[in-house]
């Protein structure tokens, strides 16, 4: 077996694992979405909403998201440096450790071992495991880049490097804690200060897990799959630096109107609004790239995945900054508007772009074609409909909730009790479950398509041998 | 642009690190060393072992996925939940438990809002109070035991003072006891402000006295808001009987205006205030209803 | 066997397009947001404008 083939097995391993954890997370997503309108679906002690929701977010952000990021980044790094990974065995170990860590993470969260820091729920022994995972990744990525045959580093590599650095700093700082036992610790930070540290982390987890590595994929696979060069290299440069600079200032937009000092909130809001510019730099770059030949949207099935993906990214990066403004935050903070925003990013941008990258990689690895373009198109439309329905219903609920909470009678007293407001969410929450089912069916088409492609590839390899 | 940078990965990584650290230092690291980030209210007390055990359970069960613990300084929010949150209230929370989603109501001022009995009944079956609540049932916590050795370790890590008697007492308590004890202490570091009463009570007599339908309207509100505590037709339960002549443990009738006041402002012993949630007409209709029931039983 | 089986070279793409000017609309956005940021920071920083969320609250309940 040659080096590339060995490494590609590792890449494939990450992709298959990430899909597996994705399925787990999505099914739990459906489950909690039902719990929200039918509390009978809570099964204590392990399967109540409070515990399942974190299993949902962790298995998707860390299992699906980071699994795909590890695998696809390895692939991109090899292609762009024109050499195999420096430490192929380490990469294979990385894959096994990754799966062990996610499995333990899920079990520990079911068991309620939870630091209650959003997106950093795992208790300290697992945190150490996560840090080891990133160190292995960093060693392999940097090693491969340093030993590269090619001189210039392409944009995708910049984003991958920035991801590794930022995640290292963020993850370690936010998880600093004093253990009280193997399964319980207390954060090093307290009160207002811990809130500030957590959301500095939390927002940049979005920034450096759901944004920069996905942009790395976008910048690599869009030109590769369409054969069209990126519109402007200069725009990518400015967008890159201003994005990684501004992101770190914005965490406090999750804490608007809390007791956090006003100046930190204000500074965060300022940089949050500014983020529209670098984000849209990438969006515009994507549009203009395909803009030289819009026919590609019809003639090449992957183009529409990338273009819709970046469109959702564009919508996210207008929506997100808007949410940070004080008057808007007053209305939508704490409401279902936020899950609407979240899932447009995760289901629309992250999952769409990742899936398209996988459609590109898997046939490439086996030297074959995708099993069925038709199935990929069905996947596309179902996921698109499911995601739009999810976000739109949640936006409506969110605005309604916010408005009901604020509504007053002529004499100034509140118009609605909490329960009167809650009851109005139920029809929308039910629709959200339907949206989730549509999305899930779409993902099943994707999984079927990929597994058939792998089977086809294997048969081909066997016949060649 | 400096093209050289994109050929030299180590230099690139160093520059990227610096760029990433600037915002980090200004908004996260530097503030850590300012006083504004470590305030503590004077009368804020560390958690007792039982309360901390309850807080641990709150974290374990992920209650923060549905409940926030911070009231924003916004008019309607203060009316709904009580005094807005102060930075100094959270000094003993490691980490903070503000949450980010209000599927259920905010809990920053839950301490003292209800009697213990209410919480036990509510955790056991939230739907018994609000048929359409989506809060999971937590009665099963009653079979959970507290482990004094573990709690001692937890208290030590937090640096909270405790006594051996306190620890010795823990095995006789359940996880549910702990959770309720925690509920009752949340937000009590701040003095309970009188709820933002809408227009002070103007009338001493019920303005709806002549309205023959008022008590029926009142009954509707009563069934939704009060029955869970005061029982069918005001016959009593967690809250006292409303149809007798004993008011706040004192014998003898009181005026309509005084009843109005009790409903509007609540009491320190577990009657929640309703001024922020019910308008004047609704509260007076409740008074009419209570009077109507009183007459029926006499 | 270390051949690269991708036929197109991404680096060639880069070389071709570096000359392009930045879109004017985007430049306006970029600088506009910076200007707005300065304005907002001045308006809502307690140490500059005196605005605080607590004061704003107390004003909103006075009426
Ligand atoms: C069938 C598809 C899905 C369904 C039905 C679903 C459902 C849900 C539900 C019900 C919540 C809780 C919302 C709340 O508390 O109000 C949630 C939260 C969340 N989900 Fe999903 N989800 C799905 C797919 C995904 C995917 C693919 C991702 C990520 C890649 C994701 C990431 C998240 C995150 C990060 C949150 C936390 C949001 C927050 O804290 O505001 N979900 N999801
Ligand atoms: C420039 C880009 C973005 C900005 C400025 C932004 C801004 C925001 C803001 C202000 C909130 C808090 C809303 C509230 O609670 O009131 C939020 C929540 C969130 N956003 Fe974004 N957003 C951006 C892009 C994205 C993208 C691309 C994703 C991808 C998945 C994403 C995922 C999330 C998640 C998961 C949360 C929920 C956090 C939580 O409460 O648990 N955001 N965002």
CSV table of C-alpha atoms in Angstrom, one decimal, chain A residues 40-432:
chain,number,residue,atom,x,y,z
A,40,UNK,CA,-43.8,12.3,28.3
A,41,UNK,CA,-40.8,11.6,26.0
A,42,UNK,CA,-38.5,12.3,28.9
A,43,UNK,CA,-37.1,9.1,30.4
A,44,UNK,CA,-35.3,9.8,33.6
A,45,UNK,CA,-32.6,9.7,34.7
A,46,UNK,CA,-30.5,9.4,31.5
A,47,UNK,CA,-32.8,10.7,28.9
A,48,UNK,CA,-34.4,13.9,30.1
A,49,UNK,CA,-34.2,17.1,28.0
A,50,UNK,CA,-31.6,18.7,30.2
A,51,UNK,CA,-29.1,15.8,29.6
A,52,UNK,CA,-30.0,14.9,26.0
A,53,UNK,CA,-29.7,18.4,24.7
A,54,UNK,CA,-26.0,18.5,25.5
A,55,UNK,CA,-25.5,15.1,23.9
A,56,UNK,CA,-27.2,16.5,20.8
A,57,UNK,CA,-24.9,19.6,20.7
A,58,UNK,CA,-21.7,17.7,21.5
A,59,UNK,CA,-22.2,14.7,19.2
A,60,UNK,CA,-22.9,17.2,16.4
A,61,UNK,CA,-20.3,19.8,17.1
A,62,UNK,CA,-17.6,17.5,18.1
A,63,UNK,CA,-18.6,14.2,16.5
A,64,UNK,CA,-19.9,15.3,13.2
A,65,UNK,CA,-18.2,18.7,13.0
A,66,UNK,CA,-14.8,18.1,14.3
A,67,UNK,CA,-14.6,14.5,13.0
A,68,UNK,CA,-15.2,15.8,9.5
A,69,UNK,CA,-12.8,18.7,10.0
A,70,UNK,CA,-10.0,16.4,11.1
A,71,UNK,CA,-10.4,14.1,8.2
A,72,UNK,CA,-11.1,16.7,5.5
A,73,UNK,CA,-8.3,18.9,6.7
A,74,UNK,CA,-5.8,16.0,6.5
A,75,UNK,CA,-7.0,15.5,2.9
A,76,UNK,CA,-6.7,19.2,2.0
A,77,UNK,CA,-3.3,19.4,3.6
A,78,UNK,CA,-2.0,16.5,1.6
A,79,UNK,CA,-3.3,17.8,-1.6
A,80,UNK,CA,-2.0,21.3,-1.0
A,81,UNK,CA,1.4,20.3,0.2
A,82,UNK,CA,1.6,17.5,-2.4
A,83,UNK,CA,2.9,14.9,0.0
A,84,UNK,CA,1.5,12.3,2.4
A,85,UNK,CA,1.1,13.1,6.1
A,86,UNK,CA,4.4,13.2,8.1
A,87,UNK,CA,3.1,10.9,10.8
A,88,UNK,CA,0.6,8.5,9.2
A,89,UNK,CA,0.5,6.1,12.1
A,90,UNK,CA,-0.1,8.9,14.5
A,91,UNK,CA,-3.0,10.0,12.3
A,92,UNK,CA,-4.4,6.5,12.5
A,93,UNK,CA,-4.1,6.6,16.2
A,94,UNK,CA,-5.8,10.0,16.1
A,95,UNK,CA,-8.8,8.4,14.5
A,96,UNK,CA,-9.1,5.7,17.1
A,97,UNK,CA,-8.6,8.1,20.0
A,98,UNK,CA,-11.2,10.5,18.4
A,99,UNK,CA,-13.9,7.8,18.4
A,100,UNK,CA,-13.1,6.6,21.9
A,101,UNK,CA,-13.3,10.2,23.1
A,102,UNK,CA,-16.6,10.9,21.5
A,103,UNK,CA,-18.1,7.7,22.8
A,104,UNK,CA,-16.9,8.4,26.3
A,105,UNK,CA,-18.1,12.0,25.9
A,106,UNK,CA,-21.6,10.8,25.0
A,107,UNK,CA,-21.8,8.3,27.9
A,108,UNK,CA,-20.5,10.8,30.4
A,109,UNK,CA,-23.1,13.4,29.3
A,110,UNK,CA,-25.9,10.9,29.6
A,111,UNK,CA,-24.6,10.2,33.1
A,112,UNK,CA,-24.9,13.9,33.9
A,113,UNK,CA,-21.2,14.7,34.2
A,114,UNK,CA,-21.5,18.3,32.9
A,115,UNK,CA,-19.5,21.4,33.6
A,116,UNK,CA,-22.4,23.5,32.4
A,117,UNK,CA,-20.2,25.5,30.1
A,118,UNK,CA,-21.9,25.6,26.8
A,119,UNK,CA,-19.9,23.6,24.2
A,120,UNK,CA,-17.4,22.8,26.9
A,121,UNK,CA,-19.6,20.5,29.0
A,122,UNK,CA,-17.1,17.6,29.2
A,123,UNK,CA,-15.5,17.0,32.6
A,124,UNK,CA,-11.8,17.4,33.0
A,125,UNK,CA,-10.5,13.9,32.2
A,126,UNK,CA,-12.2,14.1,28.8
A,127,UNK,CA,-10.9,17.6,28.4
A,128,UNK,CA,-7.4,16.3,28.6
A,129,UNK,CA,-8.3,13.7,25.9
A,130,UNK,CA,-9.6,16.5,23.7
A,131,UNK,CA,-6.4,18.5,24.1
A,132,UNK,CA,-4.4,15.4,23.1
A,133,UNK,CA,-6.5,15.0,20.0
A,134,UNK,CA,-5.8,18.6,19.0
A,135,UNK,CA,-2.1,18.3,19.7
A,136,UNK,CA,-1.8,15.2,17.5
A,137,UNK,CA,-3.7,17.1,14.8
A,138,UNK,CA,-1.5,20.2,15.2
A,139,UNK,CA,1.7,18.1,15.0
A,140,UNK,CA,0.6,16.3,11.9
A,141,UNK,CA,-0.7,19.4,10.1
A,142,UNK,CA,2.2,21.6,10.9
A,143,UNK,CA,4.7,18.8,10.2
A,144,UNK,CA,3.1,18.2,6.9
A,145,UNK,CA,3.1,21.8,5.9
A,146,UNK,CA,6.6,22.4,7.0
A,147,UNK,CA,7.8,19.5,5.0
A,148,UNK,CA,5.8,20.4,2.0
A,149,UNK,CA,7.1,20.2,-1.6
A,150,UNK,CA,5.2,23.2,-2.7
A,151,UNK,CA,6.2,26.8,-1.8
A,152,UNK,CA,3.1,28.9,-1.5
A,153,UNK,CA,0.5,28.1,1.1
A,154,UNK,CA,-3.0,28.3,-0.3
A,155,UNK,CA,-5.8,30.1,1.6
A,156,UNK,CA,-7.3,26.8,3.0
A,157,UNK,CA,-4.1,26.2,4.8
A,158,UNK,CA,-4.2,29.6,6.5
A,159,UNK,CA,-7.7,28.8,7.8
A,160,UNK,CA,-6.6,25.4,9.1
A,161,UNK,CA,-3.6,26.9,10.9
A,162,UNK,CA,-5.7,29.6,12.5
A,163,UNK,CA,-8.2,27.0,13.6
A,164,UNK,CA,-5.5,24.9,15.3
A,165,UNK,CA,-4.0,27.9,17.2
A,166,UNK,CA,-7.3,29.4,18.2
A,167,UNK,CA,-8.9,26.1,19.4
A,168,UNK,CA,-5.8,25.4,21.5
A,169,UNK,CA,-6.0,28.7,23.3
A,170,UNK,CA,-9.7,28.7,23.7
A,171,UNK,CA,-10.2,25.2,24.8
A,172,UNK,CA,-7.5,25.1,27.4
A,173,UNK,CA,-8.4,28.4,29.0
A,174,UNK,CA,-12.1,27.9,29.3
A,175,UNK,CA,-11.8,24.4,30.7
A,176,UNK,CA,-9.4,25.4,33.5
A,177,UNK,CA,-11.0,23.8,36.6
A,178,UNK,CA,-10.2,22.4,40.0
A,179,UNK,CA,-11.2,18.8,40.2
A,180,UNK,CA,-13.1,17.6,43.2
A,181,UNK,CA,-13.2,14.0,41.9
A,182,UNK,CA,-12.7,12.1,38.7
A,183,UNK,CA,-16.1,13.1,37.5
A,184,UNK,CA,-16.7,16.5,39.0
A,185,UNK,CA,-14.8,19.8,38.9
A,186,UNK,CA,-15.4,23.5,39.6
A,187,UNK,CA,-14.4,26.1,37.1
A,188,UNK,CA,-11.4,28.2,38.0
A,189,UNK,CA,-13.5,31.2,37.2
A,190,UNK,CA,-16.4,32.5,39.1
A,191,UNK,CA,-19.5,34.6,38.5
A,192,UNK,CA,-19.3,37.5,36.0
A,193,UNK,CA,-15.7,36.6,35.2
A,194,UNK,CA,-16.6,33.0,34.3
A,195,UNK,CA,-19.4,34.3,32.1
A,196,UNK,CA,-17.0,36.5,30.2
A,197,UNK,CA,-14.4,33.7,29.8
A,198,UNK,CA,-17.1,31.2,28.7
A,199,UNK,CA,-18.6,33.3,26.0
A,200,UNK,CA,-15.2,34.4,24.7
A,201,UNK,CA,-14.8,30.7,24.3
A,202,UNK,CA,-18.4,29.9,23.2
A,203,UNK,CA,-18.5,32.4,20.4
A,204,UNK,CA,-15.1,31.5,19.1
A,205,UNK,CA,-16.0,27.8,19.2
A,206,UNK,CA,-18.5,28.8,16.6
A,207,UNK,CA,-15.8,30.9,14.9
A,208,UNK,CA,-13.1,28.4,14.8
A,209,UNK,CA,-15.1,25.2,14.5
A,210,UNK,CA,-18.1,26.1,12.5
A,211,UNK,CA,-16.5,28.9,10.5
A,212,UNK,CA,-12.8,28.8,9.7
A,213,UNK,CA,-12.3,25.1,9.0
A,214,UNK,CA,-15.5,25.1,6.9
A,215,UNK,CA,-14.2,28.1,5.0
A,216,UNK,CA,-11.0,26.1,4.4
A,217,UNK,CA,-13.1,23.4,2.8
A,218,UNK,CA,-15.1,26.0,0.8
A,219,UNK,CA,-12.0,27.7,-0.6
A,220,UNK,CA,-10.5,24.4,-1.6
A,221,UNK,CA,-13.4,22.4,-2.9
A,222,UNK,CA,-15.3,25.1,-4.7
A,223,UNK,CA,-12.6,25.8,-7.2
A,224,UNK,CA,-11.6,22.2,-7.4
A,225,UNK,CA,-15.1,20.9,-8.1
A,226,UNK,CA,-16.1,23.6,-10.5
A,227,UNK,CA,-12.7,24.2,-12.1
A,228,UNK,CA,-13.2,27.9,-11.6
A,229,UNK,CA,-10.5,30.0,-10.0
A,230,UNK,CA,-11.3,32.0,-6.8
A,231,UNK,CA,-12.4,35.4,-7.8
A,232,UNK,CA,-10.0,37.5,-5.8
A,233,UNK,CA,-6.9,36.4,-3.9
A,234,UNK,CA,-6.5,39.9,-2.4
A,235,UNK,CA,-10.1,39.8,-1.0
A,236,UNK,CA,-9.3,36.4,0.6
A,237,UNK,CA,-6.2,37.9,2.3
A,238,UNK,CA,-8.0,40.9,3.8
A,239,UNK,CA,-11.0,38.8,4.7
A,240,UNK,CA,-8.9,36.2,6.4
A,241,UNK,CA,-6.9,38.6,8.6
A,242,UNK,CA,-9.8,40.8,9.6
A,243,UNK,CA,-11.9,37.8,10.4
A,244,UNK,CA,-9.4,36.1,12.7
A,245,UNK,CA,-8.6,39.5,14.3
A,246,UNK,CA,-12.2,40.6,15.0
A,247,UNK,CA,-13.7,37.3,16.1
A,248,UNK,CA,-11.9,37.2,19.4
A,249,UNK,CA,-13.4,40.5,20.6
A,250,UNK,CA,-17.0,39.5,20.2
A,251,UNK,CA,-17.9,36.9,22.9
A,252,UNK,CA,-19.8,39.3,25.1
A,253,UNK,CA,-22.5,39.7,22.5
A,254,UNK,CA,-23.9,36.6,24.2
A,255,UNK,CA,-24.2,38.6,27.4
A,256,UNK,CA,-26.0,41.7,26.3
A,257,UNK,CA,-27.9,43.2,29.3
A,258,UNK,CA,-26.4,40.9,31.8
A,259,UNK,CA,-24.4,42.2,34.7
A,260,UNK,CA,-21.2,42.1,32.7
A,261,UNK,CA,-19.6,45.6,32.6
A,262,UNK,CA,-21.1,47.8,29.9
A,263,UNK,CA,-17.9,48.6,28.1
A,264,UNK,CA,-17.1,44.9,27.4
A,265,UNK,CA,-20.6,44.5,25.9
A,266,UNK,CA,-20.3,47.6,23.8
A,267,UNK,CA,-16.9,46.7,22.5
A,268,UNK,CA,-18.1,43.2,21.6
A,269,UNK,CA,-21.1,44.7,19.8
A,270,UNK,CA,-18.9,47.0,17.7
A,271,UNK,CA,-16.6,44.1,16.6
A,272,UNK,CA,-19.6,41.9,16.0
A,273,UNK,CA,-21.0,44.3,13.5
A,274,UNK,CA,-17.7,44.7,11.9
A,275,UNK,CA,-17.6,40.9,11.3
A,276,UNK,CA,-20.1,41.4,8.5
A,277,UNK,CA,-17.3,42.7,6.3
A,278,UNK,CA,-14.8,39.9,6.5
A,279,UNK,CA,-17.6,37.3,6.4
A,280,UNK,CA,-19.1,38.8,3.3
A,281,UNK,CA,-15.7,39.0,1.8
A,282,UNK,CA,-15.8,35.2,1.5
A,283,UNK,CA,-19.4,35.2,0.4
A,284,UNK,CA,-18.7,37.6,-2.4
A,285,UNK,CA,-15.6,35.7,-3.4
A,286,UNK,CA,-17.7,32.6,-3.7
A,287,UNK,CA,-20.5,34.3,-5.7
A,288,UNK,CA,-18.1,36.0,-8.1
A,289,UNK,CA,-16.1,32.8,-8.6
A,290,UNK,CA,-19.2,31.0,-9.8
A,291,UNK,CA,-20.5,34.2,-11.3
A,292,UNK,CA,-18.2,33.8,-14.2
A,293,UNK,CA,-20.2,30.8,-15.2
A,294,UNK,CA,-23.6,30.4,-13.5
A,295,UNK,CA,-24.4,27.5,-15.7
A,296,UNK,CA,-22.4,25.4,-13.3
A,297,UNK,CA,-25.3,25.6,-10.9
A,298,UNK,CA,-27.2,23.3,-13.2
A,299,UNK,CA,-24.5,21.4,-14.9
A,300,UNK,CA,-22.4,20.4,-12.0
A,301,UNK,CA,-24.3,19.0,-9.0
A,302,UNK,CA,-21.8,20.1,-6.3
A,303,UNK,CA,-21.9,23.7,-7.2
A,304,UNK,CA,-25.3,24.3,-5.8
A,305,UNK,CA,-24.3,22.8,-2.5
A,306,UNK,CA,-21.4,25.2,-2.1
A,307,UNK,CA,-23.3,28.2,-3.3
A,308,UNK,CA,-26.3,27.5,-1.0
A,309,UNK,CA,-23.9,26.7,1.8
A,310,UNK,CA,-22.1,30.0,1.4
A,311,UNK,CA,-25.5,31.8,1.1
A,312,UNK,CA,-26.5,30.4,4.5
A,313,UNK,CA,-23.2,31.5,5.8
A,314,UNK,CA,-23.9,34.9,4.4
A,315,UNK,CA,-27.4,35.0,6.0
A,316,UNK,CA,-25.8,33.8,9.3
A,317,UNK,CA,-23.3,36.6,9.3
A,318,UNK,CA,-25.9,39.3,8.8
A,319,UNK,CA,-28.3,37.7,11.3
A,320,UNK,CA,-25.7,37.1,13.9
A,321,UNK,CA,-24.4,40.7,14.1
A,322,UNK,CA,-28.0,42.0,14.0
A,323,UNK,CA,-28.8,39.9,17.1
A,324,UNK,CA,-26.0,41.5,19.0
A,325,UNK,CA,-27.5,45.0,18.8
A,326,UNK,CA,-29.0,46.0,22.1
A,327,UNK,CA,-32.6,46.7,20.8
A,328,UNK,CA,-32.7,43.5,18.9
A,329,UNK,CA,-31.1,41.5,21.7
A,330,UNK,CA,-33.8,42.7,24.0
A,331,UNK,CA,-36.4,41.0,21.9
A,332,UNK,CA,-34.8,37.8,20.7
A,333,UNK,CA,-32.3,36.9,23.4
A,334,UNK,CA,-33.3,33.7,25.3
A,335,UNK,CA,-36.0,32.9,22.7
A,336,UNK,CA,-36.3,30.3,20.0
A,337,UNK,CA,-35.0,32.8,17.5
A,338,UNK,CA,-31.5,31.7,18.6
A,339,UNK,CA,-32.0,28.0,17.8
A,340,UNK,CA,-33.3,29.3,14.4
A,341,UNK,CA,-30.1,31.1,13.9
A,342,UNK,CA,-28.0,28.2,15.1
A,343,UNK,CA,-29.5,25.6,12.8
A,344,UNK,CA,-29.3,27.8,9.7
A,345,UNK,CA,-25.5,27.8,10.4
A,346,UNK,CA,-25.2,24.2,11.4
A,347,UNK,CA,-27.7,22.5,9.1
A,348,UNK,CA,-27.3,25.0,6.2
A,349,UNK,CA,-23.7,26.1,6.1
A,350,UNK,CA,-21.7,23.5,8.0
A,351,UNK,CA,-23.6,20.3,7.1
A,352,UNK,CA,-24.2,21.4,3.5
A,353,UNK,CA,-20.5,22.3,2.8
A,354,UNK,CA,-19.1,19.3,4.6
A,355,UNK,CA,-21.4,16.9,2.8
A,356,UNK,CA,-20.4,18.5,-0.6
A,357,UNK,CA,-16.7,18.1,0.4
A,358,UNK,CA,-17.3,14.4,1.2
A,359,UNK,CA,-19.1,13.9,-2.1
A,360,UNK,CA,-15.9,15.2,-3.7
A,361,UNK,CA,-13.4,13.3,-1.7
A,362,UNK,CA,-14.9,9.8,-1.5
A,363,UNK,CA,-15.0,9.2,-5.3
A,364,UNK,CA,-11.5,10.8,-5.6
A,365,UNK,CA,-10.1,8.4,-3.1
A,366,UNK,CA,-11.4,5.4,-5.0
A,367,UNK,CA,-10.8,6.8,-8.4
A,368,UNK,CA,-14.5,6.5,-9.3
A,369,UNK,CA,-17.6,8.6,-9.8
A,370,UNK,CA,-20.3,9.3,-7.3
A,371,UNK,CA,-22.9,6.5,-7.1
A,372,UNK,CA,-25.9,8.6,-8.0
A,373,UNK,CA,-26.2,12.3,-8.8
A,374,UNK,CA,-29.9,12.0,-8.7
A,375,UNK,CA,-29.8,10.8,-5.0
A,376,UNK,CA,-27.4,13.7,-4.3
A,377,UNK,CA,-30.0,16.1,-5.8
A,378,UNK,CA,-32.7,14.7,-3.7
A,379,UNK,CA,-30.5,15.0,-0.6
A,380,UNK,CA,-29.9,18.6,-1.5
A,381,UNK,CA,-33.5,19.6,-1.8
A,382,UNK,CA,-34.7,17.7,1.3
A,383,UNK,CA,-32.0,19.2,3.4
A,384,UNK,CA,-32.7,22.7,2.0
A,385,UNK,CA,-36.4,22.4,2.7
A,386,UNK,CA,-35.9,20.9,6.1
A,387,UNK,CA,-33.4,23.6,7.2
A,388,UNK,CA,-35.5,26.5,5.9
A,389,UNK,CA,-38.6,25.2,7.6
A,390,UNK,CA,-36.6,24.8,10.8
A,391,UNK,CA,-35.2,28.3,10.9
A,392,UNK,CA,-38.3,30.0,9.7
A,393,UNK,CA,-40.6,28.4,12.2
A,394,UNK,CA,-38.1,29.2,15.0
A,395,UNK,CA,-37.7,32.8,13.9
A,396,UNK,CA,-41.5,33.3,14.0
A,397,UNK,CA,-41.7,31.6,17.5
A,398,UNK,CA,-38.8,33.6,18.7
A,399,UNK,CA,-40.2,37.0,17.7
A,400,UNK,CA,-43.6,36.0,19.0
A,401,UNK,CA,-42.2,34.9,22.4
A,402,UNK,CA,-40.1,38.0,22.7
A,403,UNK,CA,-43.2,40.2,21.9
A,404,UNK,CA,-45.5,38.3,24.3
A,405,UNK,CA,-43.0,38.6,27.2
A,406,UNK,CA,-42.8,42.3,26.7
A,407,UNK,CA,-46.5,43.0,26.0
A,408,UNK,CA,-48.3,45.1,28.6
A,409,UNK,CA,-51.9,46.1,29.3
A,410,UNK,CA,-53.1,49.7,29.3
A,411,UNK,CA,-52.4,50.0,33.0
A,412,UNK,CA,-48.8,48.9,32.5
A,413,UNK,CA,-49.2,45.3,33.9
A,414,UNK,CA,-48.0,42.4,31.9
A,415,UNK,CA,-50.4,41.0,29.4
A,416,UNK,CA,-49.4,37.4,29.3
A,417,UNK,CA,-48.3,35.0,32.0
A,418,UNK,CA,-45.3,32.8,31.2
A,419,UNK,CA,-47.5,29.8,30.5
A,420,UNK,CA,-49.8,31.7,28.1
A,421,UNK,CA,-46.7,32.5,26.1
A,422,UNK,CA,-45.3,29.0,26.2
A,423,UNK,CA,-48.5,27.4,25.0
A,424,UNK,CA,-48.3,29.4,21.8
A,425,UNK,CA,-44.9,27.8,20.9
A,426,UNK,CA,-46.3,24.3,20.7
A,427,UNK,CA,-47.6,24.3,17.1
A,428,UNK,CA,-44.2,25.8,15.9
A,429,UNK,CA,-42.2,23.2,17.9
A,430,UNK,CA,-44.3,20.5,16.3
A,431,UNK,CA,-43.6,21.9,12.8
A,432,UNK,CA,-39.9,22.0,13.8
